[in-house]
Amino acid sequence: MDHGATTRPDPEVVNAMLPFFNEFFGNASSLHNFGQEAAQALVSSRKTVADFLGAEPEEIIFTSGGTESDNLALKGIAYLKKNKGKHIITSVIEHPAILNTCKYLGDIGYRITYVPVDDQGLIDPADVEDAVTDDTILISIMHANNEIGTIQPIKEISAIAYECGVLVHTDAVQSVGKMPVNVDDLGVDMLSISAHKIYGPKGVGALYVRKGTRLQGLSQGGSHEMKKRAGTENIPGIVGMAKAVELAEQRLEGDTKYLENLRDTMIRKILDSIPESYLNGHPTKRLCNNVHVRFSYVEGESLLMMLNMKGVAVSTGSACSSKSLEPSHVLAALGIMPEEIHGNLRITLGRENTMDDVDYVVENLVDIVKKLRAMSPIAPKD
Amino acid sequence: MYSEKVMDHFSNPRNVGEIEDADGVGEVGNPVCGDMMTIYIKVEDGKLADVKFKTFGCGAAIATSSMITEMAMGMTIEEALEITRDSVADALDGLPPVKLHCSNLAADGLHAAIEDYLKKKEAGN
Ligand SMILES: Cc1ncc(COP(=O)(O)O)c(C=O)c1O
Ligand code: FES
């Protein structure tokens, strides 16, 4: 139940990819027949992804994943517009792919504003508006958060950016496939996606770049991907991503409803059956598959290990579980007290999960929390 | 990432709980990650007759607490004072490098409980 980290590639995705490893291994830039099979696949995959996002094929750049898409969006604009301005606005709860890119840009002379979030993880568009200055060149705010699942008001933020004449990028890696994502609806100029979060292969993603938006490529070489990303295309990966997108489109409505029901049932059962348990994030503006809870007096890594022994895979943002021994920056940004941040769990459901799985997790969680509290020096005695 | 011994002590921790009329209590916090541990000792004839713990922390913190209570049980005060974070980690067949600081918590907790006992004893005399 850690689908926020990654998903198992759908068998249909794998089957779509296989011929492009062993049969159609051509280089899409070659003019002979081998190359043409690959070139054809590239054209149709690009169209599939574009259609899914409500974009045009020439607005899609295939990349090696969400991280590269985020880097390309931020650095591509920053480098190109450095003479126009050096100010970028983002938020405190972005994925490291954005945060660390901003940190790097900050180190080489750009100015970064990190807008805060409220205690449910929501950004106030007014804060974004207040942060805009004459030299602001880009606003990058994630569509949905990967830890707590909060969905941001991107439409409102885009409207502000449009008024101010500033470009908007959104990291939609987590929202794609779990809610409708349409570039015109959101009003964004750039949008990042990644295949492995939607039952596609790892190491492939895309960046949508609105027609007319110029950005500087990060790798120099041949003229692949509208000259914005040199390098022979990863055809099997791209074909796999297109298949994943196609399936996501077909399944979107059904999956979303199904997962929302599992999510809400799990949240209700956990909060009802475990005293001093709390929901992190927003009750309704949240990803359909995200359950993020915390329990007083217990520590997240122990929770995770005990659930793992019961065959349940989850994740935690507790300090003890991180290499840096610092709690998750997202939970810290919500203003949760340090001692309360410890006992958090992220459960991200997927289409293979059932209501029985939900009951199984809740039953085990009840026991595990009880066991750990009995061991905890700070838990009140009952 | 954890050894079998660590997993064993984590899933079946020994000597969990409190000692009502403990002779010494050591309460320590881990400044690195903010976790906490309390160790209780009962001393008879200069030996640790009972050792119990309560821990709020990661898997390694729980396993090292459990291990140290097992190691210290029956030892003389002097012997118990010689248990270090390294000897606890060794007894568990090692800890991952990022988790070495957790064994500090256990060693410090035990030493604090013994100091508390010695202080009380002195005050009583
Ligand atoms: C919000 C968000 N952005 C970016 C990424 C990185 O994507 P990728 O793993 O494809 O590089 C992730 C995945 O962990 C994510 O959740
Ligand atoms: S006690 Fe916090 S990391 Fe081990």
XYZ file of C-alpha atoms and ligand atoms in Angstrom:
527
model
C 0.000 0.000 0.000
C 2.769 2.296 -1.036
C 1.495 3.269 -4.468
C 2.693 6.830 -3.960
C 6.254 5.536 -4.246
C 5.638 3.525 -7.369
C 3.179 1.153 -9.017
C 3.496 -2.279 -10.611
C 3.567 -1.902 -14.395
C 0.297 -3.119 -15.859
C 0.719 -6.345 -17.911
C -0.738 -4.493 -20.889
C 2.021 -1.919 -20.511
C 4.697 -4.588 -20.440
C 3.218 -6.303 -23.484
C 3.124 -3.044 -25.400
C 6.795 -2.433 -24.608
C 8.250 -5.862 -25.398
C 8.245 -5.626 -29.217
C 10.241 -2.416 -28.949
C 13.040 -4.242 -27.218
C 13.383 -7.254 -29.486
C 11.670 -6.509 -32.799
C 11.486 -2.789 -33.408
C 14.776 -1.789 -31.902
C 15.387 0.954 -34.469
C 16.513 4.495 -33.823
C 13.663 6.895 -34.454
C 16.081 9.223 -36.257
C 17.086 6.597 -38.863
C 15.468 6.783 -42.252
C 15.384 3.059 -43.016
C 12.527 0.736 -42.123
C 13.846 -0.211 -38.698
C 13.983 3.418 -37.733
C 10.576 4.142 -39.160
C 8.809 1.659 -36.888
C 10.318 3.478 -33.924
C 9.542 6.890 -35.370
C 5.919 5.854 -35.889
C 5.651 4.637 -32.305
C 7.136 7.895 -31.087
C 4.609 9.945 -33.060
C 1.601 7.978 -31.845
C 2.824 7.862 -28.224
C 3.314 11.597 -28.234
C -0.205 12.056 -29.514
C -1.637 9.747 -26.836
C 0.095 11.642 -24.039
C -0.826 15.014 -25.544
C -4.495 14.063 -25.936
C -4.621 12.849 -22.362
C -3.423 16.211 -21.059
C -5.479 18.255 -23.515
C -2.317 19.368 -25.301
C -0.835 19.272 -28.805
C 1.770 16.620 -29.659
C 4.503 19.211 -30.269
C 3.985 20.453 -26.728
C 5.168 17.160 -25.209
C 8.854 16.529 -24.439
C 9.685 13.011 -23.350
C 12.162 12.810 -20.484
C 13.654 10.266 -18.098
C 10.968 10.919 -15.482
C 9.429 13.422 -13.120
C 12.757 14.574 -11.767
C 14.168 15.464 -15.161
C 10.918 17.130 -16.210
C 11.043 19.327 -13.114
C 14.710 20.183 -13.706
C 14.091 21.001 -17.348
C 11.141 23.258 -16.521
C 12.910 25.224 -13.791
C 16.412 25.480 -15.195
C 15.204 25.748 -18.787
C 13.249 28.891 -17.942
C 15.757 30.247 -15.429
C 18.689 30.017 -17.851
C 16.776 31.483 -20.767
C 15.274 34.377 -18.833
C 18.236 35.269 -16.646
C 18.458 38.706 -18.218
C 14.786 39.378 -17.690
C 14.636 38.378 -14.059
C 16.031 36.024 -11.457
C 13.124 35.439 -9.103
C 11.246 32.140 -8.837
C 8.272 31.349 -6.585
C 7.645 27.845 -5.301
C 6.255 26.294 -2.108
C 7.690 24.779 1.054
C 6.115 21.371 0.402
C 7.448 20.587 -3.072
C 9.078 17.286 -3.953
C 12.902 17.305 -3.675
C 13.049 17.328 -7.497
C 11.772 20.917 -7.295
C 13.156 21.950 -3.910
C 16.719 20.904 -4.611
C 16.647 22.382 -8.114
C 15.519 25.667 -6.538
C 18.242 25.362 -3.934
C 20.779 24.939 -6.723
C 19.395 27.926 -8.618
C 19.511 29.882 -5.362
C 23.186 28.991 -5.023
C 24.011 30.318 -8.474
C 22.371 33.688 -8.005
C 18.613 33.281 -8.408
C 16.220 34.443 -5.708
C 13.674 31.882 -4.537
C 10.527 32.543 -2.531
C 8.983 29.555 -0.780
C 5.314 30.245 -0.039
C 3.947 28.579 3.116
C 1.001 26.209 3.525
C -1.753 26.118 6.132
C -2.180 23.290 8.626
C -3.927 21.152 6.002
C -1.171 21.674 3.482
C -3.010 24.197 1.301
C -1.330 27.123 -0.404
C -3.139 30.459 -0.340
C -3.056 31.951 -3.863
C -2.916 35.395 -2.228
C 0.506 34.500 -0.818
C 1.683 33.703 -4.317
C 0.325 37.010 -5.581
C 2.075 38.908 -2.796
C 5.360 37.230 -3.637
C 5.390 38.333 -7.292
C 7.866 41.094 -8.082
C 9.098 42.781 -11.255
C 11.781 40.199 -11.785
C 9.660 37.096 -11.147
C 10.099 34.751 -14.101
C 8.388 31.562 -12.937
C 5.924 30.146 -10.422
C 6.223 26.397 -9.772
C 3.644 24.851 -7.446
C 2.881 21.140 -7.294
C -0.592 19.976 -8.286
C -0.899 17.340 -5.540
C 1.508 16.605 -2.743
C 3.253 13.240 -2.713
C 3.160 12.812 1.070
C -0.123 14.187 2.364
C -1.996 14.238 -0.949
C -3.287 17.809 -0.656
C -4.488 19.194 -3.993
C -3.486 22.795 -4.640
C -5.599 25.547 -6.241
C -3.495 25.611 -9.419
C -6.243 27.240 -11.491
C -6.352 30.262 -9.183
C -2.577 30.472 -9.094
C -2.386 30.343 -12.894
C -4.918 33.161 -13.141
C -2.754 35.318 -10.901
C 0.355 34.433 -12.892
C -1.410 35.302 -16.125
C -2.398 38.716 -14.751
C 1.193 39.343 -13.731
C 2.687 37.981 -16.943
C 4.608 35.208 -15.168
C 4.955 31.611 -16.374
C 3.501 28.745 -14.319
C 4.810 25.213 -13.965
C 3.143 22.442 -11.986
C 4.504 19.078 -10.899
C 1.549 16.800 -11.641
C 3.456 13.560 -11.065
C 1.108 12.525 -8.262
C -2.178 13.872 -9.600
C -2.056 12.385 -13.092
C -4.170 9.240 -13.269
C -5.843 10.040 -9.958
C -7.904 13.035 -11.068
C -8.566 14.872 -14.327
C -5.481 16.794 -15.432
C -5.975 19.156 -18.367
C -3.397 21.819 -19.160
C -5.931 24.365 -20.404
C -8.228 23.788 -17.498
C -5.347 24.306 -15.091
C -4.035 27.205 -17.166
C -0.406 26.170 -16.783
C 2.481 26.775 -19.170
C 4.418 23.677 -18.143
C 3.497 20.425 -16.411
C 5.586 17.415 -15.326
C 4.443 13.803 -15.343
C 6.105 10.439 -14.659
C 5.096 7.010 -15.991
C 5.905 4.819 -13.004
C 3.229 6.380 -10.801
C 0.488 5.340 -13.218
C 1.311 1.643 -13.709
C 3.897 2.468 -16.367
C 7.661 1.851 -16.524
C 10.293 3.648 -14.453
C 12.735 6.090 -15.982
C 10.339 7.776 -18.378
C 8.222 10.886 -18.060
C 7.243 13.993 -19.943
C 7.201 17.733 -19.686
C 4.360 19.621 -21.280
C 5.519 23.010 -22.588
C 2.839 25.328 -23.940
C 3.308 26.422 -27.548
C 5.221 29.684 -27.671
C 6.959 29.113 -24.354
C 10.679 29.042 -24.997
C 13.044 27.233 -22.736
C 16.691 26.327 -22.889
C 17.526 22.650 -23.287
C 19.769 21.162 -20.641
C 21.668 18.622 -22.716
C 23.292 19.588 -25.961
C 23.410 17.108 -28.841
C 21.138 16.078 -31.698
C 17.836 17.743 -32.458
C 15.540 15.306 -30.668
C 12.415 16.383 -28.771
C 11.886 19.777 -30.423
C 15.587 20.505 -29.751
C 14.809 20.724 -26.067
C 16.178 17.367 -25.014
C 18.959 15.849 -27.079
C 19.462 12.090 -26.995
C 18.085 9.032 -28.790
C 14.595 8.468 -27.451
C 13.806 5.655 -25.039
C 11.228 4.125 -27.353
C 10.200 1.119 -25.211
C 9.760 3.404 -22.210
C 7.822 5.978 -24.192
C 5.555 3.295 -25.687
C 5.022 1.932 -22.175
C 4.134 5.354 -20.867
C 1.662 5.912 -23.707
C -0.007 2.594 -22.889
C -0.152 3.514 -19.209
C -1.703 6.854 -20.103
C -4.248 5.174 -22.359
C -5.264 2.820 -19.534
C -5.331 5.680 -17.030
C -7.704 7.576 -19.260
C -10.074 4.592 -19.599
C -9.973 3.820 -15.895
C -9.874 7.298 -14.436
C -13.488 7.677 -13.428
C -13.994 4.156 -12.105
C -10.664 4.002 -10.295
C -11.085 7.393 -8.681
C -14.494 6.553 -7.238
C -13.324 3.128 -6.131
C -10.220 4.469 -4.407
C -12.039 7.375 -2.779
C -14.378 4.910 -1.130
C -11.480 2.772 0.144
C -9.643 5.880 1.313
C -12.564 7.360 3.219
C -13.443 4.027 4.800
C -9.888 3.494 5.936
C -9.568 7.007 7.357
C -12.872 6.719 9.211
C -12.035 3.302 10.646
C -8.585 4.370 11.800
C -9.798 7.573 13.445
C -12.740 5.744 15.044
C -10.819 2.804 16.412
C -7.509 4.345 17.526
C -7.601 7.049 20.198
C -5.400 10.088 19.611
C -5.057 9.437 15.920
C -5.244 12.316 13.481
C -5.572 12.845 9.751
C -2.788 14.846 8.100
C -3.654 16.964 5.088
C -7.016 18.130 3.810
C -10.186 16.054 4.381
C -11.591 16.512 0.866
C -9.000 18.273 -1.299
C -6.824 15.184 -1.274
C -5.692 12.525 -3.706
C -8.223 9.711 -4.047
C -5.711 7.111 -2.837
C -3.971 8.957 -0.001
C -4.384 8.123 3.685
C -1.959 10.013 5.913
C -2.393 9.663 9.647
C -0.448 10.182 12.809
C -0.623 8.572 16.226
C 0.571 10.233 19.414
C 3.300 8.566 21.526
C 4.624 6.165 18.879
C 7.355 6.390 16.287
C 6.822 5.931 12.549
C 9.684 3.597 11.710
C 8.571 1.088 14.334
C 5.016 1.324 13.002
C 6.252 0.752 9.499
C 8.411 -2.231 10.495
C 5.582 -3.905 12.374
C 3.169 -3.420 9.486
C 5.828 -4.761 7.159
C 6.021 -7.927 9.245
C 2.289 -8.300 8.571
C 2.935 -7.995 4.859
C 1.773 -4.396 4.536
C 4.116 -1.929 2.831
C 3.632 1.730 3.751
C 5.864 4.752 4.193
C 6.581 7.288 6.914
C 8.102 10.738 7.117
C 9.411 10.214 10.647
C 12.833 11.569 11.604
C 14.161 8.144 12.574
C 13.331 6.694 9.175
C 15.197 9.343 7.203
C 18.897 9.324 6.481
C 19.190 12.889 7.726
C 17.265 12.085 10.951
C 15.054 15.050 10.260
C 11.299 14.751 10.019
C 9.664 15.258 6.649
C 9.754 18.895 5.474
C 6.116 18.556 4.460
C 4.893 17.573 7.930
C 7.083 20.219 9.534
C 5.501 22.807 7.206
C 2.040 21.895 8.518
C 3.080 23.166 11.931
C 2.761 19.780 13.653
C 4.668 19.730 16.957
C 8.009 17.898 16.677
C 7.011 15.156 19.127
C 3.785 14.605 17.211
C 5.478 14.332 13.824
C 7.118 11.050 14.804
C 4.178 8.701 14.581
C 3.029 9.303 11.033
C 2.135 6.844 8.291
C 1.395 7.291 4.629
C -0.803 4.647 3.053
C -1.268 5.104 -0.682
C -3.846 2.764 -2.154
C -3.861 1.274 -5.631
C -6.303 -0.400 -7.960
C -5.315 -3.884 -6.715
C -6.350 -3.069 -3.138
C -9.732 -4.213 -1.815
C -12.025 -3.454 1.100
C -10.675 -6.620 2.765
C -7.197 -5.127 2.568
C -8.491 -1.979 4.233
C -9.955 -4.005 7.102
C -6.775 -6.051 7.420
C -4.621 -2.928 7.710
C -6.908 -1.254 10.218
C -7.113 -4.367 12.434
C -3.347 -4.699 12.481
C -2.798 -1.005 13.036
C -5.026 -1.082 16.103
C -2.903 -3.869 17.619
C 0.414 -2.359 16.610
C -0.338 1.082 17.987
C -1.513 -0.521 21.220
C 1.648 -2.580 21.465
C 3.940 0.375 20.789
C 2.093 2.621 23.211
C 2.442 0.015 25.934
C 6.173 0.289 25.312
C 6.273 4.082 25.141
C 7.511 6.109 28.121
C 5.458 9.122 27.067
C 2.082 7.434 26.560
C -0.457 8.034 29.342
C -1.291 4.879 31.270
C -4.773 3.514 30.876
C 18.707 -3.386 6.553
C 18.581 -4.744 10.132
C 20.232 -7.978 11.282
C 18.145 -10.991 12.304
C 19.015 -10.363 15.947
C 17.742 -6.794 15.729
C 14.508 -7.984 14.138
C 14.125 -10.639 16.822
C 14.511 -8.142 19.669
C 12.321 -5.639 17.858
C 9.452 -8.059 17.285
C 9.726 -9.785 20.669
C 11.186 -7.181 22.958
C 12.300 -8.565 26.354
C 11.674 -6.845 29.662
C 9.243 -4.182 28.517
C 7.568 -2.197 31.276
C 8.170 -0.359 34.503
C 9.362 -1.428 37.947
C 7.036 0.064 40.562
C 9.561 0.277 43.393
C 12.665 0.655 41.234
C 15.985 1.369 42.933
C 17.123 3.472 40.007
C 15.443 5.146 37.041
C 17.253 6.555 34.007
C 15.383 8.837 31.651
C 17.213 9.855 28.504
C 16.368 11.625 25.275
C 18.122 11.302 21.980
C 19.131 14.779 20.893
C 19.646 13.607 17.322
C 16.130 12.489 16.507
C 14.136 13.446 19.596
C 13.353 9.932 20.804
C 13.074 8.898 24.445
C 13.823 5.971 26.703
C 13.399 5.125 30.373
C 15.271 2.297 32.095
C 14.292 0.921 35.517
C 16.593 -1.192 37.693
C 16.133 -3.239 40.831
C 19.337 -3.998 42.748
C 19.880 -6.893 45.161
C 23.241 -7.732 46.752
C 25.059 -5.378 44.386
C 23.579 -7.120 41.354
C 20.909 -6.055 38.873
C 18.045 -8.310 39.888
C 15.627 -6.766 37.426
C 15.924 -4.385 34.483
C 12.997 -3.033 32.489
C 12.564 -0.424 29.773
C 10.132 1.800 27.950
C 11.094 3.291 24.624
C 9.622 5.746 22.162
C 11.778 5.376 19.104
C 12.762 3.551 15.963
C 13.246 -0.160 15.438
C 16.899 0.057 16.451
C 16.053 1.986 19.615
C 13.566 -0.697 20.675
C 15.935 -3.538 19.814
C 18.894 -1.977 21.655
C 16.718 -1.303 24.718
C 15.619 -4.901 24.783
C 19.156 -6.188 24.211
C 20.713 -4.070 26.940
C 18.168 -5.192 29.546
C 18.991 -8.787 28.695
C 22.732 -8.116 28.872
C 22.593 -6.221 32.146
C 20.289 -8.628 33.959
C 22.220 -10.369 36.757
C 25.350 -8.286 36.282
C 27.068 -6.469 39.118
C 26.856 -2.667 39.077
C 30.486 -2.493 37.983
C 29.964 -4.919 35.132
C 26.835 -3.125 33.963
C 28.661 0.208 33.911
C 31.074 -1.301 31.406
C 28.391 -1.949 28.805
C 28.919 0.564 26.003
C 26.934 1.454 22.958
C 29.375 -0.603 20.938
C 28.926 -3.722 23.012
C 25.148 -3.456 22.590
C 25.492 -2.978 18.857
C 27.902 -5.921 18.652
C 25.552 -8.148 20.633
C 22.908 -7.403 17.997
C 25.310 -8.354 15.174
C 25.741 -4.719 14.267
C 23.528 -1.773 13.376
C 23.327 0.234 10.148
C 25.654 3.282 10.374
C 22.777 5.804 10.566
C 21.364 3.853 13.499
C 24.466 3.721 15.671
C 23.341 6.742 17.659
C 20.260 4.808 18.790
C 22.439 2.460 20.824
C 23.706 5.527 22.712
C 20.217 5.908 24.040
C 20.252 2.429 25.578
C 23.749 2.713 27.064
C 23.043 6.197 28.417
C 19.711 5.069 29.837
C 21.248 2.166 31.726
C 24.104 4.292 33.058
C 21.661 7.005 34.127
C 19.585 4.439 36.023
C 22.687 3.151 37.815
C 23.800 6.679 38.689
C 20.338 7.369 40.050
C 20.606 4.222 42.192
C 24.071 5.172 43.467
C 22.945 8.692 44.284
C 19.897 7.430 46.183
C 22.034 4.952 48.066
C 24.468 7.665 49.117
C 21.625 9.935 50.221
C 20.137 7.053 52.206
C 23.384 6.374 54.108
C 5.552 14.988 -6.765
C 6.686 14.228 -7.396
N 7.515 14.852 -8.249
C 8.539 14.219 -8.841
C 8.809 12.892 -8.594
C 9.986 12.240 -9.259
O 9.605 11.464 -10.357
P 10.605 10.377 -10.951
O 10.707 9.300 -9.932
O 9.946 9.892 -12.217
O 11.893 11.050 -11.228
C 7.967 12.196 -7.710
C 8.225 10.772 -7.413
O 8.654 10.382 -6.337
C 6.894 12.880 -7.094
O 6.079 12.258 -6.219
S 15.877 6.377 18.037
Fe 15.456 7.792 16.470
S 16.601 6.991 14.877
Fe 16.783 5.488 16.362
